[in-house]
Amino acid sequence: MAREYPIEKVRNIGIAAHIDAGKTTTTERILFYTGKKHKIGTVDEGTAEMDWMVQERERGVTITAAATTCFWQDHAIHLIDTPGHVDFTVEVERSLRVLDGAIALFCAVGGVEPQSETVWNQAERYNIPRIAFVNKMDRVGANFLRVLEMMQDRFGTNPVPLQIPIGEGRDFTGVVDLIAMKAIYWDDTDQGKTYEEKDVPSDIQESANTARESLVENVASEDDKLLEKYLEGIEISDQELIDGIRRATLKGSFIPVLCGSSLKNQGVQPLLNAVLNYLPSPIDVPPIEGEVSIPTNRKSSKKEETQQVDKAVRHADDTEPFSALAFKVASHDTVDKLVYCRVYSGTLKRGEVVYNVATEKRERVNRILQMHANKEETCDAAYAGDIVALVGMRSTKTGHTLSDLQHPLLLESIEFPPPVISVAIEPERASDTDDLEETLEKLMDEDPTFTVGIDKETGQRIISGMGELHLEILTDRMIREFGVNARVSKLQVAYRETISTTAKGRGTHIHKTDEEGIFGDVEVRVEPLEREEGFQFEDKTDETQIPRQFVHSIEKALEGAMGTGALMGYTLQDIKVTLIGGSTHPTDSSEIAYEAAAVSAFEKAVRQANPLLLEPIMQIHITVPDEHLGKVIGDLNARRAQINDTTTQDTANVINAIIPLAETFQYTTRLRSMTQGRGAFTLEFSHYDVAPSSVSGSV
């Protein structure tokens, strides 16, 4: 079984950009022009092929990264269309981890928008070569040069146009190819399938010449031989330019920039040509490196376990030992789950057994699927460089390495940002509890930024994610996809209570029957402690007041009574209880009676000690661009925050502050709104402090 396309003619690419820049629209045109589909779908009508989820079609946004394979000029292109909304950044992160190249899409009107910066930085982290496509050149307000300037300012990169637009906004009619120095116009009658090359219009000839000269200069500066020809005035051929652009792109020296309007079917074919010409094949990227893994049952001694870890590399070669990274787990209608993998080396055949290095378990590959959004095609084998979905992988999760049984190699996993927003979730009926827990487990398998836990203070089941839309989509999937009825409610704040003054209380528990009696009489003093001191107990009685065998039981009962405050029933903290008196009975004194009397005395004392409500205070670190600093600080002040300091970090500011937890609900959405999506924050618990009366009255 030989591969259909030689590995040098394979491209693994993704399209990444800010929300609404036109990623899915561009992908639809790519599928149409490559013959993958015969009708162009639209996002607005909910007919886009890659937005296959019900929630995507209803909202008109991409939620999950969708993979497909198409063919252009004897090349196989494995393409992933990624979401643009910041709530689904995990989809971009794990896609970029396994891709060789990317198309960075920019809106000609909006330019470098907030999420553009996020995906650009993600691509930088993985050293992914990129080409840029300035979309929506037909929109009013389109400005090609402004987008180039924004790329330079925001990214510190060198964007080099390979095309310039012929007109902008309503006047946009085509592009000038600066390599061939020809104007390209698309035919409206056949949805842009055909296009023709003409001479460059005279009114932009000078601009085209200047741009061409800049292109040649940039390419020549990256190659000594070309630079020598350039300085000597010898003409550089078109093929030499293309080869030079490719070398510079793979090295990251500059970013080739193209332009067009995907919605108007203009500019997509040259973009496909650029993918083939300038983005890498699997053999053009450095070989993958990993740690040589020795299964636990083969480790002969502790000494061997502590030896230095050996490194090894795998080249994109079908003959090397098999290695692959699982980068996504997804539910499917007909099978238990799909595991999306990038094959880095070797060959995988259907029915083979592979080794999961992370779990140290063997997994049988029942089926190998070539995915097209939510549709699939069965394959007999997968080769180095392929992106496929595997069926039958029971214990494999996102970030796990699959390898040859005889040559285990652990690849670097994928790091994901921590969740930033939480809500409480409960089943509609008690009978739905098992189904809910099973569904939550499946969703956590699919999405590493989605977590589930139980709040020890409130007993609530808590789900956490990257934003309100993220959690809204997941709860909607629970109902529609998994048939689980769940109720989402606002997360409860784990308030506490304490006291502010010293007070005494006495409690008795005396019960007499014809057969027997029980007797307990206890007096205690309560006094406030410093914050975070918890509970302290001291005994100042003697045998004549409280028999010694009952003191320990009294202490345990008092500690248990800290679980319910006198103010609102929240857990008490930071109280010292001193046992100062009591009395005994020669025959009726009992452990149960003294425990009950101690709790009664404690409750009376606490009510007299001026109880207070405490609220959790969080440490918050906010990164915000200069232009939004004042607005964010004003909002923090309105949220009862105390700002400790503000530091400058490159072009951004970092605000360190403390803020009540109750004031942070929905802050993710608010911060994004104030900063055009460019602000970010982290939150961690700091301490408990006295809540103001306005809060006490509303809890």
XYZ file of C-alpha atoms in Angstrom:
699
model
C 0.000 0.000 0.000
C 1.770 3.115 -1.218
C 0.804 6.662 -0.334
C -1.325 8.485 -2.885
C 0.808 11.646 -2.873
C 4.577 11.932 -2.285
C 5.304 13.579 1.054
C 6.879 16.649 -0.532
C 3.477 17.348 -2.103
C 1.614 17.314 1.217
C 0.656 20.502 3.056
C -0.712 20.567 6.624
C -2.128 24.043 7.101
C -4.630 25.926 9.205
C -6.557 29.144 8.738
C -6.504 31.340 11.836
C -7.825 34.830 12.511
C -10.050 37.074 14.599
C -13.744 36.220 14.667
C -15.643 37.340 11.540
C -12.495 37.914 9.449
C -13.763 35.366 6.906
C -11.982 32.094 7.747
C -14.937 29.808 7.071
C -15.951 31.771 3.965
C -12.405 31.401 2.612
C -12.423 27.682 3.435
C -15.691 27.262 1.525
C -14.083 28.774 -1.593
C -11.021 26.566 -1.208
C -13.249 23.470 -1.088
C -15.225 24.706 -4.111
C -12.221 25.549 -6.322
C -10.397 22.319 -5.416
C -13.471 20.307 -6.389
C -14.114 19.010 -2.871
C -17.701 20.321 -3.072
C -19.880 21.523 -5.921
C -21.777 24.336 -4.264
C -20.481 27.212 -2.155
C -22.050 27.338 1.311
C -22.434 30.501 3.371
C -22.106 31.235 7.070
C -25.166 33.512 7.103
C -27.437 30.838 5.633
C -25.979 28.133 7.872
C -24.821 26.057 4.890
C -21.049 26.286 5.397
C -19.584 22.783 5.143
C -17.030 23.196 7.922
C -19.511 24.726 10.388
C -21.383 21.455 10.786
C -22.508 21.726 14.414
C -26.063 22.920 15.054
C -24.744 25.556 17.448
C -22.302 26.857 14.803
C -25.012 27.239 12.180
C -27.398 28.937 14.597
C -24.843 31.449 15.853
C -22.837 31.932 12.652
C -19.517 31.333 14.440
C -16.998 28.507 14.255
C -16.854 26.607 17.541
C -14.744 23.553 16.819
C -11.746 23.146 14.544
C -12.876 21.162 11.498
C -10.429 19.154 9.391
C -10.633 18.251 5.720
C -8.390 17.162 2.858
C -8.512 18.661 -0.616
C -6.289 18.518 -3.694
C -4.766 21.311 -5.760
C -2.279 20.983 -8.617
C -1.204 17.450 -7.694
C -0.790 18.362 -4.018
C -2.755 17.091 -1.012
C -3.764 19.843 1.411
C -4.827 18.813 4.917
C -6.730 21.889 6.042
C -8.033 22.871 9.485
C -10.515 25.746 9.832
C -10.123 27.102 13.377
C -12.481 29.237 15.514
C -11.861 32.952 15.934
C -13.728 33.513 19.203
C -11.415 33.740 22.210
C -13.595 31.295 24.191
C -12.517 28.510 21.822
C -8.808 29.291 21.784
C -8.107 25.660 22.754
C -9.132 24.620 19.238
C -6.538 26.958 17.727
C -3.864 25.895 20.222
C -4.115 22.187 19.547
C -4.452 22.671 15.792
C -1.337 24.816 15.534
C 0.570 22.256 17.594
C 0.286 19.698 14.774
C 0.331 21.923 11.677
C 3.310 22.755 9.488
C 2.084 26.097 8.151
C -0.727 28.604 8.522
C -2.719 31.220 6.658
C -3.169 34.282 8.859
C -6.351 35.990 7.723
C -6.962 39.706 8.302
C -9.987 41.875 7.615
C -9.068 44.748 5.290
C -11.216 47.075 7.421
C -10.469 45.857 10.955
C -6.820 45.012 10.292
C -4.981 43.339 13.149
C -7.818 42.699 15.584
C -7.475 41.414 19.170
C -7.821 37.697 18.501
C -5.455 38.104 15.527
C -2.737 38.889 18.078
C -3.618 35.817 20.145
C -3.430 33.360 17.236
C -0.296 35.060 15.896
C 1.434 34.583 19.250
C 0.296 30.955 19.334
C 1.835 30.397 15.897
C 5.035 32.133 17.043
C 5.256 29.774 20.009
C 5.273 26.776 17.664
C 7.532 28.487 15.058
C 4.966 27.976 12.308
C 5.710 29.567 8.917
C 2.857 31.823 7.779
C 1.478 33.608 4.786
C -1.066 36.393 5.229
C -4.285 37.012 3.317
C -5.984 40.403 3.621
C -9.649 39.572 3.078
C -12.730 41.758 2.483
C -10.969 44.177 0.130
C -14.431 44.940 -1.293
C -15.710 46.336 2.032
C -16.171 50.078 2.536
C -13.195 51.288 4.580
C -10.797 48.623 3.278
C -7.182 49.782 3.526
C -4.463 47.360 2.439
C -1.485 49.512 3.466
C -2.972 50.140 6.910
C -3.172 46.387 7.533
C 0.520 46.032 6.578
C 1.438 48.833 9.000
C -0.591 47.230 11.785
C 1.135 43.879 11.204
C 4.492 45.599 11.453
C 3.585 47.552 14.605
C 1.700 44.840 16.493
C 3.800 41.812 15.556
C 7.203 43.371 14.938
C 7.314 41.416 11.694
C 8.155 42.307 8.102
C 5.061 41.898 5.888
C 6.041 41.740 2.203
C 3.198 42.083 -0.353
C 3.199 39.604 -3.244
C 0.111 41.382 -4.576
C -1.436 44.820 -4.363
C -5.176 45.480 -4.778
C -6.665 47.128 -7.845
C -8.918 49.594 -6.075
C -10.323 49.280 -2.551
C -13.837 49.081 -1.137
C -16.499 49.400 -3.835
C -13.732 50.098 -6.369
C -11.969 46.776 -5.764
C -11.853 44.802 -9.016
C -8.801 42.533 -8.821
C -5.157 42.235 -7.790
C -1.743 42.817 -9.314
C 0.615 39.829 -9.097
C 3.971 41.468 -8.294
C 5.988 38.425 -9.409
C 4.494 38.059 -12.878
C 3.589 41.796 -12.992
C 0.132 40.987 -14.304
C -3.322 42.179 -13.262
C -5.756 39.353 -12.332
C -9.532 39.694 -12.716
C -12.156 37.109 -11.751
C -15.296 36.163 -13.677
C -18.505 36.858 -11.691
C -20.639 34.576 -13.871
C -19.064 31.296 -12.703
C -18.461 32.161 -9.040
C -14.850 33.088 -9.661
C -13.813 29.726 -11.118
C -12.143 31.384 -14.075
C -9.913 34.416 -14.113
C -7.747 36.185 -16.642
C -4.438 37.979 -16.579
C -4.065 41.400 -18.185
C -1.556 44.212 -18.252
C -1.241 46.278 -15.073
C -3.578 49.328 -15.284
C -1.651 52.482 -16.079
C -3.026 54.383 -13.076
C -1.373 51.979 -10.617
C 1.668 51.059 -12.733
C 3.956 53.247 -10.643
C 2.675 51.783 -7.352
C 3.109 48.274 -8.749
C 6.695 49.013 -9.844
C 7.558 50.392 -6.394
C 5.993 47.366 -4.660
C 7.791 44.968 -7.016
C 11.119 46.671 -6.319
C 10.502 46.358 -2.568
C 9.656 42.662 -2.993
C 12.836 41.958 -4.968
C 14.918 43.886 -2.416
C 13.455 41.921 0.502
C 14.033 38.576 -1.209
C 17.571 39.475 -2.321
C 18.541 40.582 1.210
C 17.911 37.020 2.419
C 20.130 35.298 -0.164
C 23.776 36.143 -0.930
C 23.625 34.990 -4.567
C 20.449 36.936 -5.277
C 21.818 39.966 -3.445
C 24.893 39.915 -5.657
C 22.734 39.803 -8.797
C 20.511 42.575 -7.419
C 23.437 44.871 -6.635
C 24.938 44.242 -10.081
C 21.644 45.127 -11.727
C 21.104 41.623 -13.128
C 17.411 40.720 -13.415
C 16.171 38.093 -10.977
C 13.877 35.570 -12.641
C 10.325 34.817 -11.438
C 11.334 31.309 -10.342
C 14.305 32.672 -8.408
C 11.902 35.064 -6.656
C 9.483 32.245 -5.796
C 12.309 30.061 -4.460
C 13.707 32.989 -2.464
C 10.304 33.817 -0.983
C 9.894 30.177 0.035
C 13.261 30.091 1.819
C 12.528 33.347 3.646
C 9.037 32.192 4.651
C 10.278 28.893 6.046
C 12.988 30.770 7.947
C 10.469 33.318 9.242
C 12.391 36.276 7.816
C 9.272 37.886 6.399
C 5.583 37.229 5.844
C 4.288 37.061 2.235
C 1.003 38.978 1.973
C -1.811 38.418 -0.561
C -5.218 40.047 -0.769
C -8.732 39.546 -2.131
C -12.381 39.097 -1.244
C -13.433 35.541 -0.466
C -17.122 36.456 -0.365
C -16.873 37.894 -3.889
C -14.787 34.886 -5.033
C -11.678 36.954 -5.704
C -8.140 35.976 -4.737
C -8.545 32.394 -3.518
C -6.747 30.527 -6.319
C -3.537 32.600 -5.946
C -3.788 31.928 -2.199
C -3.855 28.172 -2.914
C -0.844 28.584 -5.199
C 0.952 30.443 -2.397
C 0.225 27.562 -0.005
C 1.998 25.185 -2.379
C 4.819 27.575 -3.239
C 5.705 29.002 0.163
C 4.385 26.876 3.022
C 6.337 23.786 4.108
C 5.726 20.126 3.434
C 6.318 17.730 6.377
C 9.919 17.200 5.228
C 10.609 20.959 5.261
C 10.092 21.311 9.007
C 12.578 20.094 11.643
C 12.140 16.455 12.713
C 9.997 15.940 15.801
C 11.917 15.355 19.027
C 10.779 13.261 21.989
C 11.920 11.287 25.000
C 12.736 7.620 24.642
C 10.165 5.924 26.863
C 10.785 2.744 28.850
C 7.558 1.073 30.036
C 7.299 0.641 33.812
C 7.338 -3.152 33.600
C 10.630 -3.005 31.697
C 12.435 -0.707 34.149
C 14.920 -2.901 35.939
C 15.832 -0.709 38.878
C 15.364 2.606 40.639
C 18.763 3.560 39.350
C 17.576 3.138 35.763
C 14.523 5.317 36.447
C 16.703 8.188 37.638
C 19.120 8.073 34.731
C 19.203 11.004 32.333
C 16.334 10.887 29.868
C 17.451 10.005 26.342
C 16.202 12.107 23.471
C 15.413 10.877 19.990
C 14.074 12.372 16.787
C 11.645 11.079 14.207
C 11.842 12.277 10.631
C 8.850 12.589 8.322
C 9.638 9.270 6.694
C 7.309 6.321 6.094
C 10.088 3.843 6.866
C 10.902 5.145 10.366
C 9.159 3.777 13.516
C 5.576 4.965 13.848
C 4.915 8.028 16.035
C 1.838 10.260 16.248
C 0.308 12.852 18.546
C -3.372 12.780 19.498
C -4.433 16.411 19.347
C -8.204 16.155 19.586
C -10.894 13.810 20.893
C -14.432 14.153 19.530
C -17.789 12.458 19.952
C -19.333 10.868 16.873
C -22.756 9.577 15.867
C -21.712 6.049 14.902
C -18.677 5.283 17.090
C -17.761 5.800 20.723
C -15.249 8.530 19.940
C -12.817 9.762 17.316
C -9.189 10.507 18.123
C -7.599 12.988 15.698
C -3.882 12.339 15.197
C -0.970 13.860 13.361
C 1.344 11.140 12.094
C 4.932 12.348 12.375
C 6.774 9.246 11.210
C 6.222 5.725 9.988
C 3.129 4.027 8.611
C -0.026 2.971 10.436
C -2.236 0.233 8.986
C -5.828 -0.513 9.867
C -6.109 -3.220 12.549
C -2.603 -2.652 13.926
C -1.841 -2.357 17.640
C -0.043 0.805 18.765
C 1.431 1.824 22.107
C 0.030 4.752 24.101
C 3.149 6.073 25.792
C 1.235 8.265 28.276
C -0.952 5.451 29.644
C 1.504 2.615 28.888
C -1.345 0.692 27.278
C -1.766 -0.979 23.912
C -4.532 0.252 21.639
C -5.939 -1.444 18.554
C -6.710 0.805 15.596
C -10.061 -0.519 14.355
C -10.497 2.074 11.608
C -8.549 4.935 10.041
C -10.671 7.793 8.767
C -9.929 10.732 6.497
C -12.232 13.456 7.851
C -14.189 16.083 5.978
C -15.847 18.151 8.740
C -18.230 15.588 10.308
C -18.117 13.203 7.327
C -15.487 10.543 6.878
C -13.839 8.239 4.409
C -12.206 4.969 5.471
C -8.509 4.503 4.702
C -6.359 1.380 4.740
C -3.299 3.197 6.071
C -1.931 6.525 7.301
C 1.531 7.795 6.444
C 4.059 10.292 7.793
C 2.612 13.779 7.503
C -1.033 12.665 7.462
C -3.778 14.023 9.717
C -6.374 11.319 10.349
C -9.013 10.224 12.849
C -8.678 6.847 14.571
C -11.477 4.630 15.894
C -11.008 2.187 18.767
C -8.675 4.225 20.975
C -10.302 3.726 24.375
C -7.725 5.273 26.717
C -6.213 7.885 24.401
C -6.786 11.541 25.264
C -5.668 14.901 23.933
C -1.891 15.282 24.098
C -1.124 11.545 24.292
C 1.612 10.039 22.134
C 1.004 6.909 20.053
C 4.047 4.999 18.905
C 5.470 1.769 17.585
C 5.363 -1.033 20.178
C 9.094 -1.654 19.893
C 10.195 1.983 19.779
C 8.192 4.018 22.350
C 8.808 7.749 22.043
C 7.094 10.384 24.196
C 6.392 13.583 22.259
C 5.874 16.949 23.926
C 2.243 17.273 24.941
C -0.011 20.291 24.420
C -0.332 22.996 27.074
C -3.712 24.637 27.535
C -4.700 27.805 29.386
C -6.584 27.349 32.678
C -10.369 27.980 32.776
C -11.376 31.506 33.786
C -15.104 31.302 34.468
C -17.283 28.913 36.474
C -20.967 28.174 37.001
C -22.877 25.612 39.024
C -24.707 22.782 37.257
C -27.181 20.232 38.559
C -29.411 17.619 36.904
C -33.084 18.542 36.457
C -34.054 15.309 38.201
C -32.146 13.000 40.525
C -32.542 10.243 37.935
C -30.447 12.306 35.489
C -27.407 12.399 37.794
C -25.565 9.414 36.277
C -26.237 10.592 32.713
C -24.995 14.084 33.588
C -21.763 12.796 35.108
C -21.122 10.520 32.115
C -21.732 13.420 29.706
C -19.445 15.746 31.658
C -16.698 13.110 31.459
C -17.074 12.920 27.668
C -16.975 16.703 27.314
C -13.839 16.902 29.470
C -12.220 14.283 27.221
C -13.029 16.441 24.204
C -12.066 19.805 25.677
C -9.070 20.133 28.036
C -10.112 23.698 29.000
C -13.412 22.389 30.393
C -13.200 21.122 33.965
C -15.668 19.740 36.512
C -15.380 19.725 40.292
C -17.306 19.816 43.547
C -17.144 22.944 45.710
C -16.314 21.707 49.212
C -17.912 24.755 50.793
C -21.254 24.745 48.984
C -21.489 21.156 47.743
C -22.282 22.427 44.235
C -21.090 20.681 41.081
C -18.970 23.325 39.337
C -18.119 23.465 35.629
C -15.396 25.822 34.428
C -14.423 27.048 30.976
C -12.906 29.832 28.910
C -15.928 32.140 28.817
C -19.685 32.455 28.997
C -20.194 31.440 25.346
C -17.960 28.410 25.883
C -20.074 27.156 28.802
C -23.311 28.089 27.048
C -22.359 25.962 24.029
C -21.356 23.011 26.199
C -24.581 23.045 28.226
C -26.569 23.341 24.982
C -24.730 20.261 23.658
C -25.597 18.347 26.825
C -29.287 18.834 26.096
C -29.324 18.402 22.290
C -26.490 15.992 21.637
C -26.484 13.859 24.769
C -30.108 14.219 25.870
C -29.243 15.261 29.425
C -31.462 17.812 31.144
C -29.278 20.022 33.316
C -29.903 23.230 35.198
C -27.191 25.883 35.235
C -27.193 28.411 38.035
C -24.996 31.215 39.223
C -22.022 30.066 41.233
C -22.532 30.584 44.970
C -19.913 32.537 46.861
C -18.453 30.583 49.771
C -18.965 33.226 52.454
C -17.721 32.668 56.014
C -18.635 34.126 59.414
C -16.623 35.218 62.447
C -17.022 37.312 65.620
C -15.652 40.717 66.571
C -15.930 40.815 70.377
C -15.539 38.531 73.373
C -18.655 36.977 74.896
C -19.751 34.186 77.215
C -22.499 31.610 76.985
C -23.821 28.804 79.174
C -25.704 25.749 77.994
C -27.316 22.831 79.769
C -28.734 19.562 78.612
C -30.657 17.804 81.406
C -33.087 15.007 80.728
C -34.727 12.775 83.377
C -36.824 9.651 82.923
C -38.078 7.044 85.357
C -35.258 4.713 84.421
C -32.281 7.044 83.886
C -31.141 10.640 83.506
C -28.559 12.492 81.449
C -26.812 15.650 82.589
C -24.548 18.215 80.954
C -23.697 21.793 81.969
C -21.055 23.858 80.115
C -19.927 27.495 80.102
C -17.662 28.852 77.370
C -16.021 32.100 76.364
C -15.494 33.002 72.687
C -13.024 35.580 71.417
C -11.910 36.627 67.915
C -8.583 35.503 66.441
C -6.447 36.969 63.694
C -7.580 36.178 60.158
C -6.814 32.630 58.926
C -6.165 31.388 62.490
C -9.094 28.969 62.245
C -10.289 27.329 65.484
C -8.533 27.164 68.830
C -9.641 25.485 72.072
C -8.474 25.923 75.658
C -9.703 24.196 78.808
C -9.648 26.174 82.080
C -11.895 23.916 84.130
C -11.025 21.272 86.703
C -12.404 17.870 87.647
C -15.005 19.395 89.964
C -16.554 21.391 87.072
C -16.195 19.043 84.085
C -15.086 15.426 84.425
C -11.842 14.964 82.463
C -13.169 12.141 80.312
C -15.693 14.524 78.695
C -13.345 17.403 77.757
C -12.185 15.869 74.485
C -15.781 15.219 73.377
C -16.693 18.813 74.255
C -13.776 20.089 72.113
C -14.882 17.985 69.138
C -18.488 19.150 69.512
C -17.393 22.802 69.621
C -15.220 22.329 66.515
C -18.195 20.782 64.734
C -20.387 23.715 65.788
C -18.041 26.008 63.798
C -19.731 24.641 60.673
C -22.862 26.750 61.189
C -22.746 30.470 61.963
C -25.335 32.442 63.900
C -25.659 35.169 61.250
C -26.566 33.322 58.033
C -25.486 29.770 58.681
C -22.093 29.996 56.913
C -18.995 28.275 58.296
C -17.353 30.112 61.204
C -13.636 30.762 61.385
C -10.995 32.544 63.466
C -12.523 31.912 66.888
C -10.919 30.817 70.139
C -13.232 28.936 72.495
C -12.279 28.598 76.133
C -14.032 26.130 78.427
C -14.420 28.192 81.617
C -17.028 26.420 83.721
C -19.742 23.863 84.164
C -21.035 21.364 86.664
C -21.289 17.625 87.047
C -23.773 15.070 88.370
C -22.583 12.047 90.376
C -24.599 9.525 88.281
C -26.213 11.234 85.264
C -23.243 13.014 83.606
C -22.893 11.727 80.011
C -20.853 12.400 76.915
C -23.879 13.140 74.740
C -25.277 15.601 77.268
C -22.003 17.536 77.605
C -21.647 17.729 73.787
C -25.188 19.106 73.440
C -24.647 21.562 76.300
C -21.353 22.771 74.765
C -22.992 23.442 71.372
C -25.823 25.357 73.070
C -23.354 27.445 75.094
C -21.272 28.160 71.990
C -24.278 29.313 69.927
C -25.392 31.683 72.694
C -21.899 33.131 73.051
C -21.465 33.667 69.294
C -24.779 35.514 69.055
C -23.543 37.867 71.783
C -20.114 38.393 70.192
C -21.200 40.674 67.343
C -20.956 38.152 64.427
C -19.642 39.376 61.079
C -19.894 38.120 57.477
C -16.597 37.392 55.718
C -16.215 37.287 51.935
C -13.448 35.653 49.871
C -10.946 38.121 48.440
C -9.059 37.207 45.282
C -5.691 38.294 43.958
C -6.192 39.472 40.366
C -3.510 40.162 37.752
C -4.753 42.001 34.662
C -2.804 42.613 31.466
C -4.230 45.542 29.520
C -3.004 47.707 26.598
C -2.059 51.325 27.368
C -5.096 52.855 25.715
C -7.543 50.932 27.914
C -5.760 51.287 31.267
C -7.893 54.128 32.669
C -11.156 52.431 31.781
C -10.125 49.150 33.426
C -8.932 50.877 36.624
C -12.215 52.816 36.844
C -14.172 49.592 36.516
C -12.044 47.889 39.193
C -12.743 50.740 41.620
C -16.466 50.293 41.002
C -16.048 46.599 41.860
C -14.568 47.347 45.312
C -11.084 46.346 44.194
C -7.916 47.638 45.856
C -5.115 48.237 43.362
C -1.690 47.373 44.773
C 0.501 48.400 41.853
C 0.658 48.821 38.089
C 3.724 47.823 36.095
C 4.624 48.275 32.440
C 5.416 45.260 30.272
C 6.339 46.096 26.664
C 3.250 47.851 25.250
C 0.916 46.541 27.950
C 0.309 47.236 31.631
C -0.054 44.687 34.405
C -2.440 45.648 37.205
C -2.062 43.790 40.508
C -5.058 44.139 42.782
C -7.294 42.374 45.271
C -11.001 42.068 44.566
C -13.989 40.346 46.227
C -14.880 37.083 44.479
C -18.529 38.185 44.212
C -17.406 41.087 41.981
C -15.611 38.861 39.469
C -18.628 37.059 38.016
C -18.914 37.800 34.273
C -15.683 39.818 34.499
C -14.232 37.884 31.572
C -16.892 39.297 29.262
C -16.652 42.778 30.767
C -12.860 42.959 30.411
C -12.987 41.796 26.804
C -15.631 44.414 26.070
C -13.584 47.223 27.648
C -10.343 46.255 25.902
C -11.679 45.072 22.516
C -10.728 41.542 23.508
C -7.079 42.386 24.201
C -7.212 42.264 27.992
C -6.549 39.105 29.992
C -6.511 38.234 33.670
C -5.688 35.508 36.172
C -7.412 34.987 39.497
C -6.332 33.213 42.684
C -7.579 33.121 46.257
C -5.937 35.567 48.678
C -7.835 35.723 51.982
C -11.155 36.342 53.705
C -12.165 39.823 54.842
C -15.178 41.480 56.443
C -17.956 42.098 53.952
C -19.530 45.577 53.983
C -23.089 45.954 55.261
C -24.379 46.403 51.706
C -23.191 42.891 50.882
C -24.408 41.403 54.167
C -27.886 42.697 53.468
C -28.054 41.251 49.955
C -26.676 37.753 50.577
